[in-house]
mmCIF file of C-alpha atoms and ligand atoms in Angstrom:
data_model
loop_
_atom_site.group_PDB
_atom_site.id
_atom_site.type_symbol
_atom_site.label_atom_id
_atom_site.label_comp_id
_atom_site.label_asym_id
_atom_site.label_seq_id
_atom_site.Cartn_x
_atom_site.Cartn_y
_atom_site.Cartn_z
ATOM 1 C CA MET A 26 198.918 8.907 19.634
ATOM 2 C CA ARG A 27 196.985 6.198 18.351
ATOM 3 C CA ILE A 28 196.471 4.949 22.096
ATOM 4 C CA ARG A 29 195.237 8.611 22.861
ATOM 5 C CA ILE A 30 192.698 8.362 20.152
ATOM 6 C CA PHE A 31 191.353 5.324 21.164
ATOM 7 C CA VAL A 32 191.264 6.393 24.679
ATOM 8 C CA ILE A 33 189.161 9.650 23.546
ATOM 9 C CA GLN A 34 186.764 7.217 21.670
ATOM 10 C CA PHE A 35 186.587 5.105 24.351
ATOM 11 C CA LEU A 36 185.841 7.782 26.948
ATOM 12 C CA LEU A 37 183.233 9.592 24.122
ATOM 13 C CA ALA A 38 181.517 6.223 23.730
ATOM 14 C CA VAL A 39 181.114 6.001 27.559
ATOM 15 C CA ILE A 40 179.811 9.459 27.753
ATOM 16 C CA LEU A 41 177.364 8.754 24.983
ATOM 17 C CA TRP A 42 176.246 5.511 26.194
ATOM 18 C CA ASP A 43 175.451 7.199 29.611
ATOM 19 C CA VAL A 44 173.848 10.297 28.169
ATOM 20 C CA LEU A 45 171.788 8.928 25.289
ATOM 21 C CA PRO A 46 169.322 6.682 27.159
ATOM 22 C CA ALA A 47 168.936 8.818 30.166
ATOM 23 C CA SER A 48 168.018 12.172 28.381
ATOM 24 C CA ALA A 49 165.641 10.198 26.008
ATOM 25 C CA GLU A 50 164.186 8.705 28.850
ATOM 26 C CA ARG A 51 163.602 11.738 30.744
ATOM 27 C CA LEU A 52 161.182 13.383 28.234
ATOM 28 C CA PRO A 53 157.692 12.625 28.771
ATOM 29 C CA VAL A 54 155.577 11.472 25.738
ATOM 30 C CA ILE A 55 152.152 12.167 24.398
ATOM 31 C CA PHE A 56 151.154 9.564 22.270
ATOM 32 C CA GLY A 57 147.572 10.104 21.746
ATOM 33 C CA ALA A 58 144.873 12.804 21.135
ATOM 34 C CA ARG A 59 141.237 12.593 20.897
ATOM 35 C CA VAL A 60 138.228 14.868 20.676
ATOM 36 C CA GLY A 61 134.945 14.058 22.082
ATOM 37 C CA VAL A 62 131.803 16.101 21.160
ATOM 38 C CA HIS A 63 129.055 16.244 23.787
ATOM 39 C CA PRO A 64 125.989 18.546 23.467
ATOM 40 C CA ASP A 65 127.138 21.436 25.307
ATOM 41 C CA SER A 66 131.131 21.323 25.334
ATOM 42 C CA THR A 67 133.937 19.747 23.496
ATOM 43 C CA ARG A 68 136.585 17.315 25.331
ATOM 44 C CA LEU A 69 140.269 17.074 24.379
ATOM 45 C CA VAL A 70 141.814 14.321 25.533
ATOM 46 C CA PHE A 71 145.660 13.665 25.610
ATOM 47 C CA GLU A 72 147.209 10.454 26.376
ATOM 48 C CA MET A 73 150.789 10.609 27.997
ATOM 49 C CA ASP A 74 153.158 8.270 29.762
ATOM 50 C CA ARG A 75 153.563 10.503 32.870
ATOM 51 C CA ALA A 76 151.782 13.425 34.685
ATOM 52 C CA VAL A 77 153.096 16.776 33.385
ATOM 53 C CA PRO A 78 152.490 20.242 34.445
ATOM 54 C CA TYR A 79 150.763 22.404 32.114
ATOM 55 C CA LYS A 80 149.421 25.759 31.422
ATOM 56 C CA ILE A 81 146.306 26.658 29.256
ATOM 57 C CA PHE A 82 145.114 30.019 27.912
ATOM 58 C CA THR A 83 142.885 31.116 25.344
ATOM 59 C CA LEU A 84 143.671 34.033 22.241
ATOM 60 C CA ALA A 85 141.189 35.792 19.905
ATOM 61 C CA ASP A 86 141.047 36.539 16.606
ATOM 62 C CA PRO A 87 141.638 33.899 15.411
ATOM 63 C CA PHE A 88 140.205 31.916 18.267
ATOM 64 C CA ARG A 89 142.856 29.561 19.628
ATOM 65 C CA VAL A 90 143.385 27.397 23.028
ATOM 66 C CA VAL A 91 147.171 27.367 23.834
ATOM 67 C CA ILE A 92 148.632 24.410 25.725
ATOM 68 C CA ASP A 93 152.071 24.585 27.367
ATOM 69 C CA PHE A 94 153.892 21.724 28.844
ATOM 70 C CA PRO A 95 157.518 21.311 29.759
ATOM 71 C CA GLU A 96 159.453 19.680 26.662
ATOM 72 C CA VAL A 97 157.685 16.701 25.554
ATOM 73 C CA SER A 98 157.972 14.069 22.647
ATOM 74 C CA TRP A 99 154.974 14.461 20.531
ATOM 75 C CA LEU A 100 153.717 11.187 18.692
ATOM 76 C CA VAL A 101 150.283 12.134 17.561
ATOM 77 C CA SER A 102 149.736 11.696 13.758
ATOM 78 C CA GLU A 103 149.569 14.526 11.298
ATOM 79 C CA ALA A 104 146.055 13.047 10.411
ATOM 80 C CA ARG A 105 144.794 13.086 13.816
ATOM 81 C CA MET A 106 146.110 16.695 14.341
ATOM 82 C CA ARG A 107 143.983 17.847 11.000
ATOM 83 C CA ALA A 108 140.551 16.117 11.861
ATOM 84 C CA SER A 109 138.241 18.830 12.920
ATOM 85 C CA ASP A 110 135.443 17.684 15.370
ATOM 86 C CA GLY A 111 132.906 19.722 17.344
ATOM 87 C CA LEU A 112 134.731 23.195 18.342
ATOM 88 C CA VAL A 113 137.899 21.864 17.325
ATOM 89 C CA SER A 114 139.205 22.781 13.880
ATOM 90 C CA ARG A 115 142.960 21.376 14.001
ATOM 91 C CA PHE A 116 145.857 21.653 16.403
ATOM 92 C CA ARG A 117 149.558 21.994 15.767
ATOM 93 C CA PHE A 118 152.518 21.006 18.006
ATOM 94 C CA GLY A 119 155.992 22.364 18.336
ATOM 95 C CA LEU A 120 158.917 23.430 20.473
ATOM 96 C CA PHE A 121 157.804 27.091 21.554
ATOM 97 C CA GLN A 122 161.298 27.365 23.255
ATOM 98 C CA PRO A 123 163.817 25.245 24.837
ATOM 99 C CA GLY A 124 162.279 23.268 27.554
ATOM 100 C CA ASN A 125 158.804 24.495 26.852
ATOM 101 C CA SER A 126 156.293 22.516 23.954
ATOM 102 C CA ARG A 127 153.225 24.064 22.915
ATOM 103 C CA VAL A 128 149.865 22.779 21.443
ATOM 104 C CA VAL A 129 147.858 25.262 19.641
ATOM 105 C CA VAL A 130 144.352 24.261 19.155
ATOM 106 C CA ASP A 131 142.343 26.147 16.534
ATOM 107 C CA VAL A 132 138.714 26.532 17.710
ATOM 108 C CA ALA A 133 135.788 27.193 15.301
ATOM 109 C CA ALA A 134 134.057 29.674 17.720
ATOM 110 C CA PRO A 135 135.091 31.754 20.988
ATOM 111 C CA ALA A 136 135.381 29.006 23.687
ATOM 112 C CA SER A 137 136.149 28.937 27.343
ATOM 113 C CA VAL A 138 137.813 26.180 29.436
ATOM 114 C CA THR A 139 135.257 24.766 31.928
ATOM 115 C CA LYS A 140 137.396 21.805 33.263
ATOM 116 C CA HIS A 141 141.075 20.642 33.102
ATOM 117 C CA PHE A 142 142.428 17.783 35.050
ATOM 118 C CA LEU A 143 144.743 14.773 34.754
ATOM 119 C CA LEU A 144 143.539 11.191 34.960
ATOM 120 C CA PRO A 145 145.682 8.463 36.110
ATOM 121 C CA PRO A 146 146.202 5.119 34.245
ATOM 122 C CA LYS A 147 143.211 2.598 34.554
ATOM 123 C CA LYS A 148 142.887 -0.801 33.144
ATOM 124 C CA SER A 149 144.058 -0.657 29.620
ATOM 125 C CA LYS A 150 143.907 3.045 29.515
ATOM 126 C CA PRO A 151 146.865 5.221 29.798
ATOM 127 C CA ARG A 152 147.322 8.597 31.779
ATOM 128 C CA ARG A 153 145.097 11.149 30.329
ATOM 129 C CA PHE A 154 144.986 15.030 30.333
ATOM 130 C CA VAL A 155 141.508 16.434 29.867
ATOM 131 C CA ILE A 156 140.312 19.670 28.757
ATOM 132 C CA ASP A 157 136.375 20.711 28.386
ATOM 133 C CA LEU A 158 135.842 23.595 26.154
ATOM 134 C CA LYS A 159 132.415 25.369 26.286
ATOM 135 C CA PRO A 160 131.467 27.468 23.112
ATOM 136 C CA VAL A 161 130.814 31.325 24.424
ATOM 137 C CA SER A 162 130.002 34.649 23.011
ATOM 138 C CA ARG A 163 132.638 37.085 22.049
ATOM 139 C CA GLU A 164 131.551 39.309 25.001
ATOM 140 C CA VAL A 165 131.685 36.353 27.539
ATOM 141 C CA PHE A 166 134.940 35.264 26.077
ATOM 142 C CA PHE A 167 136.522 38.665 26.591
ATOM 143 C CA ALA A 168 134.881 39.181 30.058
ATOM 144 C CA GLY A 169 135.875 35.831 31.441
ATOM 145 C CA ALA A 170 139.110 34.153 32.780
ATOM 146 C CA ARG A 171 141.402 33.380 29.989
ATOM 147 C CA SER A 172 144.029 31.435 31.609
ATOM 148 C CA ALA A 173 144.416 28.178 33.947
ATOM 149 C CA GLN A 174 147.340 25.960 35.063
ATOM 150 C CA SER A 175 148.076 22.822 37.132
ATOM 151 C CA GLU A 176 149.189 23.658 40.366
ATOM 152 C CA ASN A 177 152.620 22.583 39.904
ATOM 153 C CA TRP A 178 153.226 24.620 36.748
ATOM 154 C CA GLY A 179 155.401 27.262 38.753
ATOM 155 C CA LYS A 180 157.462 24.405 39.997
ATOM 156 C CA ARG A 181 157.937 22.748 36.888
ATOM 157 C CA LYS A 182 161.262 21.446 36.384
ATOM 158 C CA ARG A 183 163.242 23.750 33.759
ATOM 159 C CA SER A 184 166.152 21.433 33.305
ATOM 160 C CA PHE A 185 164.690 20.048 30.154
ATOM 161 C CA LYS A 186 166.028 23.170 28.281
ATOM 162 C CA THR A 187 169.441 21.653 28.709
ATOM 163 C CA VAL A 188 168.368 18.254 27.446
ATOM 164 C CA ASN A 189 170.875 16.390 25.383
ATOM 165 C CA ARG A 190 169.237 15.464 22.007
ATOM 166 C CA PRO A 191 170.697 12.257 20.915
ATOM 167 C CA LYS A 192 173.316 12.948 18.415
ATOM 168 C CA THR A 193 173.353 9.683 16.852
ATOM 169 C CA PRO A 194 175.637 9.936 13.779
ATOM 170 C CA ARG A 195 173.620 9.794 10.640
ATOM 171 C CA ARG A 196 174.570 7.915 7.704
ATOM 172 C CA LYS A 197 177.131 9.613 5.737
ATOM 173 C CA ASP A 198 174.570 10.412 2.704
ATOM 174 C CA GLY A 199 172.220 12.154 5.466
ATOM 175 C CA LEU A 200 169.578 9.726 4.985
ATOM 176 C CA ARG A 201 167.794 8.012 7.838
ATOM 177 C CA ARG A 202 168.733 4.625 8.705
ATOM 178 C CA VAL A 203 166.503 1.654 7.836
ATOM 179 C CA VAL A 204 165.348 -0.754 10.608
ATOM 180 C CA VAL A 205 163.301 -3.482 9.853
ATOM 181 C CA LEU A 206 160.798 -4.742 12.245
ATOM 182 C CA ASP A 207 159.144 -8.161 11.805
ATOM 183 C CA PRO A 208 155.810 -8.793 13.722
ATOM 184 C CA GLY A 209 155.868 -12.637 14.104
ATOM 185 C CA HIS A 210 153.419 -15.028 12.629
ATOM 186 C CA GLY A 211 150.276 -13.860 10.777
ATOM 187 C CA GLY A 212 147.219 -14.858 8.903
ATOM 188 C CA VAL A 213 146.748 -18.843 8.934
ATOM 189 C CA ASP A 214 149.591 -18.825 11.416
ATOM 190 C CA PRO A 215 148.397 -17.373 14.955
ATOM 191 C CA GLY A 216 151.323 -18.140 16.787
ATOM 192 C CA THR A 217 150.629 -18.874 20.549
ATOM 193 C CA VAL A 218 147.413 -17.871 22.123
ATOM 194 C CA GLY A 219 147.059 -16.170 25.490
ATOM 195 C CA VAL A 220 145.662 -16.972 28.776
ATOM 196 C CA THR A 221 142.543 -15.110 27.947
ATOM 197 C CA GLY A 222 142.474 -15.709 23.967
ATOM 198 C CA SER A 223 144.805 -12.869 22.635
ATOM 199 C CA TYR A 224 146.756 -14.103 19.375
ATOM 200 C CA GLU A 225 150.376 -13.654 19.416
ATOM 201 C CA LYS A 226 150.037 -12.510 15.594
ATOM 202 C CA HIS A 227 148.006 -9.514 16.730
ATOM 203 C CA ILE A 228 149.938 -8.469 19.704
ATOM 204 C CA THR A 229 153.262 -8.691 17.634
ATOM 205 C CA LEU A 230 151.659 -6.404 14.974
ATOM 206 C CA ALA A 231 150.502 -3.796 17.434
ATOM 207 C CA VAL A 232 153.913 -3.803 19.168
ATOM 208 C CA ALA A 233 155.520 -3.065 15.646
ATOM 209 C CA LYS A 234 153.172 -0.460 14.642
ATOM 210 C CA ALA A 235 153.776 1.180 17.994
ATOM 211 C CA ALA A 236 157.424 0.762 17.432
ATOM 212 C CA LYS A 237 157.440 2.259 14.199
ATOM 213 C CA LYS A 238 155.718 5.242 15.339
ATOM 214 C CA VAL A 239 158.135 6.184 18.314
ATOM 215 C CA MET A 240 161.115 5.317 16.011
ATOM 216 C CA GLU A 241 160.232 7.434 12.854
ATOM 217 C CA ALA A 242 159.098 10.316 15.302
ATOM 218 C CA SER A 243 162.844 10.651 16.283
ATOM 219 C CA GLY A 244 163.592 11.624 12.537
ATOM 220 C CA ARG A 245 166.788 9.158 12.638
ATOM 221 C CA TYR A 246 164.979 6.240 11.331
ATOM 222 C CA ARG A 247 162.708 4.581 8.590
ATOM 223 C CA VAL A 248 161.040 1.726 9.835
ATOM 224 C CA VAL A 249 159.895 -1.105 7.519
ATOM 225 C CA LEU A 250 157.462 -3.663 8.801
ATOM 226 C CA THR A 251 157.653 -7.150 7.283
ATOM 227 C CA ARG A 252 153.900 -7.157 7.165
ATOM 228 C CA THR A 253 151.380 -4.417 8.095
ATOM 229 C CA GLN A 254 148.260 -6.642 7.775
ATOM 230 C CA ASP A 255 147.049 -10.063 9.355
ATOM 231 C CA VAL A 256 148.658 -12.101 6.714
ATOM 232 C CA TYR A 257 151.211 -14.851 6.774
ATOM 233 C CA VAL A 258 154.709 -14.066 5.462
ATOM 234 C CA ARG A 259 157.029 -17.038 4.691
ATOM 235 C CA LEU A 260 160.118 -16.582 7.171
ATOM 236 C CA ARG A 261 162.677 -16.404 4.464
ATOM 237 C CA ASP A 262 160.582 -13.572 3.101
ATOM 238 C CA ARG A 263 160.761 -11.678 6.030
ATOM 239 C CA PHE A 264 164.687 -11.331 6.194
ATOM 240 C CA GLU A 265 164.667 -10.932 2.381
ATOM 241 C CA ILE A 266 162.336 -7.722 2.856
ATOM 242 C CA ALA A 267 164.980 -6.515 5.150
ATOM 243 C CA HIS A 268 167.603 -7.171 2.564
ATOM 244 C CA ASN A 269 165.729 -5.732 -0.303
ATOM 245 C CA ASN A 270 165.340 -2.346 1.862
ATOM 246 C CA LYS A 271 168.863 -2.341 2.480
ATOM 247 C CA ALA A 272 168.094 -2.537 6.111
ATOM 248 C CA GLU A 273 170.965 -2.089 8.967
ATOM 249 C CA MET A 274 168.773 -3.762 11.780
ATOM 250 C CA PHE A 275 166.408 -6.807 11.845
ATOM 251 C CA ILE A 276 164.393 -7.355 14.754
ATOM 252 C CA SER A 277 161.791 -10.157 14.969
ATOM 253 C CA LEU A 278 159.085 -9.635 17.638
ATOM 254 C CA HIS A 279 157.261 -12.646 19.367
ATOM 255 C CA ALA A 280 155.412 -13.630 22.460
ATOM 256 C CA ASP A 281 155.713 -16.939 23.955
ATOM 257 C CA SER A 282 153.492 -19.075 26.101
ATOM 258 C CA ILE A 283 154.847 -21.917 28.712
ATOM 259 C CA GLY A 284 153.117 -24.774 30.828
ATOM 260 C CA SER A 285 153.538 -22.724 34.148
ATOM 261 C CA ARG A 286 151.380 -19.724 34.207
ATOM 262 C CA LYS A 287 153.455 -18.024 36.938
ATOM 263 C CA ILE A 288 156.643 -17.305 34.502
ATOM 264 C CA ARG A 289 156.924 -13.984 33.048
ATOM 265 C CA GLY A 290 159.472 -11.757 31.492
ATOM 266 C CA GLY A 291 160.857 -11.311 28.158
ATOM 267 C CA SER A 292 164.080 -12.272 26.486
ATOM 268 C CA ILE A 293 166.288 -11.639 23.441
ATOM 269 C CA TYR A 294 167.523 -14.167 21.195
ATOM 270 C CA THR A 295 170.530 -14.210 18.701
ATOM 271 C CA LEU A 296 171.237 -16.850 16.252
ATOM 272 C CA SER A 297 173.433 -19.772 16.949
ATOM 273 C CA ASP A 298 173.885 -23.315 15.601
ATOM 274 C CA LYS A 299 174.131 -24.373 19.234
ATOM 275 C CA ALA A 300 171.111 -23.388 21.782
ATOM 276 C CA SER A 301 172.141 -21.954 24.952
ATOM 277 C CA ASP A 302 169.728 -24.119 26.720
ATOM 278 C CA LYS A 303 166.891 -26.882 26.367
ATOM 279 C CA GLU A 304 163.968 -24.068 26.495
ATOM 280 C CA ALA A 305 165.637 -21.941 23.833
ATOM 281 C CA GLU A 306 165.998 -24.808 21.601
ATOM 282 C CA ASP A 307 162.449 -25.778 21.909
ATOM 283 C CA LEU A 308 161.411 -22.274 21.185
ATOM 284 C CA ALA A 309 163.304 -21.800 18.081
ATOM 285 C CA GLN A 310 161.737 -25.174 16.821
ATOM 286 C CA ARG A 311 158.145 -23.837 17.665
ATOM 287 C CA GLU A 312 158.986 -20.543 16.007
ATOM 288 C CA ASN A 313 160.451 -22.321 13.106
ATOM 289 C CA LYS A 314 157.083 -24.333 12.445
ATOM 290 C CA SER A 315 155.426 -20.971 10.985
ATOM 291 C CA ASP A 316 155.916 -22.258 7.346
ATOM 292 C CA ILE A 317 154.694 -25.498 8.196
ATOM 293 C CA ILE A 318 151.561 -24.229 10.429
ATOM 294 C CA ALA A 319 150.861 -22.145 7.296
ATOM 295 C CA GLY A 320 150.984 -24.802 4.838
ATOM 296 C CA ALA A 321 153.522 -23.218 2.748
ATOM 297 C CA ASP A 322 155.252 -24.752 -0.211
ATOM 298 C CA LEU A 323 158.704 -25.263 1.082
ATOM 299 C CA SER A 324 160.280 -27.320 -1.747
ATOM 300 C CA GLY A 325 163.296 -25.645 -3.300
ATOM 301 C CA TYR A 326 164.580 -23.857 0.187
ATOM 302 C CA ALA A 327 163.335 -26.294 2.648
ATOM 303 C CA SER A 328 166.778 -27.855 3.158
ATOM 304 C CA GLU A 329 168.664 -24.526 3.046
ATOM 305 C CA VAL A 330 166.370 -23.219 6.021
ATOM 306 C CA SER A 331 166.603 -26.051 8.067
ATOM 307 C CA ARG A 332 170.367 -26.880 7.182
ATOM 308 C CA VAL A 333 172.881 -27.288 10.208
ATOM 309 C CA LEU A 334 174.535 -23.765 10.456
ATOM 310 C CA ILE A 335 178.272 -23.631 10.163
ATOM 311 C CA ASP A 336 180.129 -22.318 13.346
ATOM 312 C CA LEU A 337 179.297 -18.596 13.319
ATOM 313 C CA ALA A 338 181.591 -17.405 15.981
ATOM 314 C CA GLN A 339 183.720 -15.660 13.541
ATOM 315 C CA ASN A 340 181.042 -13.997 11.758
ATOM 316 C CA ASP A 341 180.953 -10.299 11.499
ATOM 317 C CA THR A 342 177.072 -10.180 11.292
ATOM 318 C CA ASN A 343 176.782 -12.577 14.267
ATOM 319 C CA ARG A 344 179.171 -10.306 16.266
ATOM 320 C CA GLU A 345 176.930 -7.136 15.431
ATOM 321 C CA SER A 346 173.976 -9.120 16.311
ATOM 322 C CA TRP A 347 175.186 -9.929 19.680
ATOM 323 C CA HIS A 348 176.131 -6.176 20.550
ATOM 324 C CA LEU A 349 172.462 -5.471 19.477
ATOM 325 C CA ALA A 350 171.111 -8.004 21.691
ATOM 326 C CA LYS A 351 172.878 -6.508 24.564
ATOM 327 C CA MET A 352 172.154 -3.147 23.900
ATOM 328 C CA LEU A 353 168.255 -4.366 23.532
ATOM 329 C CA VAL A 354 168.534 -6.267 27.122
ATOM 330 C CA SER A 355 169.808 -3.054 28.953
ATOM 331 C CA GLU A 356 167.203 -0.570 27.262
ATOM 332 C CA LEU A 357 164.444 -3.114 27.531
ATOM 333 C CA LYS A 358 164.687 -3.813 31.025
ATOM 334 C CA LYS A 359 163.979 -0.198 31.838
ATOM 335 C CA SER A 360 160.487 -0.634 30.311
ATOM 336 C CA ILE A 361 159.612 -4.461 30.491
ATOM 337 C CA LYS A 362 160.093 -7.156 32.825
ATOM 338 C CA LEU A 363 162.729 -9.595 31.378
ATOM 339 C CA LEU A 364 163.575 -13.085 32.331
ATOM 340 C CA ARG A 365 166.820 -13.665 34.651
ATOM 341 C CA THR A 366 168.696 -14.810 31.599
ATOM 342 C CA SER A 367 167.731 -12.398 29.107
ATOM 343 C CA HIS A 368 170.299 -12.905 26.219
ATOM 344 C CA ARG A 369 169.937 -16.608 24.864
ATOM 345 C CA TYR A 370 170.548 -17.939 21.383
ATOM 346 C CA ALA A 371 169.012 -20.761 19.302
ATOM 347 C CA GLY A 372 168.613 -21.709 15.700
ATOM 348 C CA PHE A 373 165.991 -19.344 14.383
ATOM 349 C CA ALA A 374 165.360 -19.576 10.697
ATOM 350 C CA VAL A 375 164.036 -15.995 10.552
ATOM 351 C CA LEU A 376 167.423 -14.838 11.993
ATOM 352 C CA LYS A 377 169.442 -16.300 9.056
ATOM 353 C CA SER A 378 170.366 -13.075 7.114
ATOM 354 C CA PRO A 379 173.830 -13.445 6.039
ATOM 355 C CA ASN A 380 174.818 -9.720 6.530
ATOM 356 C CA ILE A 381 172.026 -7.874 8.390
ATOM 357 C CA PRO A 382 172.376 -7.832 12.226
ATOM 358 C CA SER A 383 169.364 -9.872 13.551
ATOM 359 C CA THR A 384 167.550 -10.402 16.779
ATOM 360 C CA LEU A 385 164.470 -11.996 18.068
ATOM 361 C CA ILE A 386 162.715 -10.635 21.136
ATOM 362 C CA GLU A 387 160.095 -12.544 22.938
ATOM 363 C CA LEU A 388 158.074 -9.890 24.712
ATOM 364 C CA GLY A 389 156.796 -11.932 27.512
ATOM 365 C CA TYR A 390 154.730 -14.839 28.180
ATOM 366 C CA LEU A 391 150.936 -14.759 26.920
ATOM 367 C CA SER A 392 150.276 -17.859 29.182
ATOM 368 C CA ASN A 393 150.925 -15.260 32.025
ATOM 369 C CA ARG A 394 147.992 -12.926 32.910
ATOM 370 C CA ILE A 395 150.109 -9.807 33.646
ATOM 371 C CA ASP A 396 152.450 -10.217 30.508
ATOM 372 C CA GLU A 397 149.270 -10.699 28.367
ATOM 373 C CA LYS A 398 147.601 -7.809 29.933
ATOM 374 C CA ASN A 399 150.559 -5.421 29.465
ATOM 375 C CA LEU A 400 151.022 -6.593 26.077
ATOM 376 C CA LYS A 401 147.445 -5.609 25.328
ATOM 377 C CA SER A 402 147.966 -2.056 26.461
ATOM 378 C CA PRO A 403 148.797 0.618 23.877
ATOM 379 C CA HIS A 404 150.836 2.488 26.692
ATOM 380 C CA TYR A 405 152.980 -0.409 27.327
ATOM 381 C CA ARG A 406 153.618 -0.792 23.688
ATOM 382 C CA ILE A 407 154.818 2.840 23.296
ATOM 383 C CA GLY A 408 157.280 1.949 26.106
ATOM 384 C CA ILE A 409 158.597 -0.994 24.151
ATOM 385 C CA GLY A 410 159.206 1.232 20.945
ATOM 386 C CA GLN A 411 161.115 3.712 23.258
ATOM 387 C CA ALA A 412 163.326 1.128 24.336
ATOM 388 C CA LEU A 413 163.878 -0.006 20.745
ATOM 389 C CA LEU A 414 164.589 3.576 19.872
ATOM 390 C CA ARG A 415 167.129 3.860 22.725
ATOM 391 C CA ALA A 416 169.019 0.475 21.797
ATOM 392 C CA ALA A 417 169.064 1.605 18.207
ATOM 393 C CA ASP A 418 170.603 4.760 19.093
ATOM 394 C CA ARG A 419 173.102 3.071 21.131
ATOM 395 C CA TYR A 420 173.774 0.626 18.596
ATOM 396 C CA PHE A 421 174.669 2.907 15.726
ATOM 397 C CA THR A 422 176.558 5.441 18.093
ATOM 398 C CA ARG A 423 178.799 2.476 19.034
ATOM 399 C CA LYS A 424 179.139 1.561 15.331
ATOM 400 C CA ALA A 425 179.850 4.909 14.072
ATOM 401 C CA LEU A 426 182.532 5.376 16.485
ATOM 402 C CA ASN A 427 184.120 1.945 15.750
ATOM 403 C CA ASN A 428 183.940 2.986 11.951
ATOM 404 C CA ARG A 429 185.829 6.050 12.458
ATOM 405 C CA SER A 430 189.009 4.471 13.844
HETATM 406 ZN ZN1 LIG B 510 156.088 -16.463 17.931
#
């Protein structure tokens, strides 16, 4: 009997692992919306991760512009949606019916759609969907065409209606799980400097903010950042923030640089008293210098932070960190380029939380032009956030299944 239960749980785990990331991945994401006001028109721009079919129509009394998409994930902030500008009073978003997401734009006057088109990604700009609205008289509104659609609207995939929403087991108390993201460096400690002069501290903060947005939009996580501004935070304080917030996961975000400008790719690290390789050991030494660079007073705990670790092989937290790192590797490699040896380990001070599974991600090399350019792109950062969300979903699903046995 016990074996049968185990087999069922194992199969369930395999099925969930298979279904979760795939379905989470298939849903297109709209992560930005802007309104541009011109003398004779108002332009609506939606930023998205891929081209989607759409249908637009207008309604009267009150006047509205309605945009239908296949089911999409919507990451536009409430504040953005309430900001009125030009013809646009505000907009709303919701699932109209399974497989069909809808944006309703409240307009201040009768409006007709004069242009609508998709723009491919260009430089640091993501893929965009543009709609131009022109104010018209009531008579013109009722006399004119009141709907438009993309050529492929009729052929859109309807399979989204059977989308498997991640059913990650929630906490027993129904609360969202707490994840702490730690943007590396900050303030007087800039971290590494990129090939065109970007600072690691700015990149890590921007990635953390994007990931927070993506993860919280799922409704399953509360994401706490160890810093939300360009300010220095001591390494030890970073994992204490996780402890104080009763976090169940700690992920430190960094970007590296290296002598050879050709090398690119990210890697994921867990704590170990023995480094997996010389580069990992050197990296940990560089990252651990943050407190020294910032001129922090380390008296009192310097010896503790730098003490030689006991063998952590039997440590539960370390084992959990290892699982988390494995899932981060498999999800991140769908979104970003990773080094061939993508999971490594070394003695990072910031990962020394005794009871919270912790990993450190080097998102890429700022010494490489492509990695630096990617990490400066808002669209790319959203992709990293989606990978972290998928990895967290898998991690907690596995954990819940294990706890039930
Ligand atoms: Zn760093």
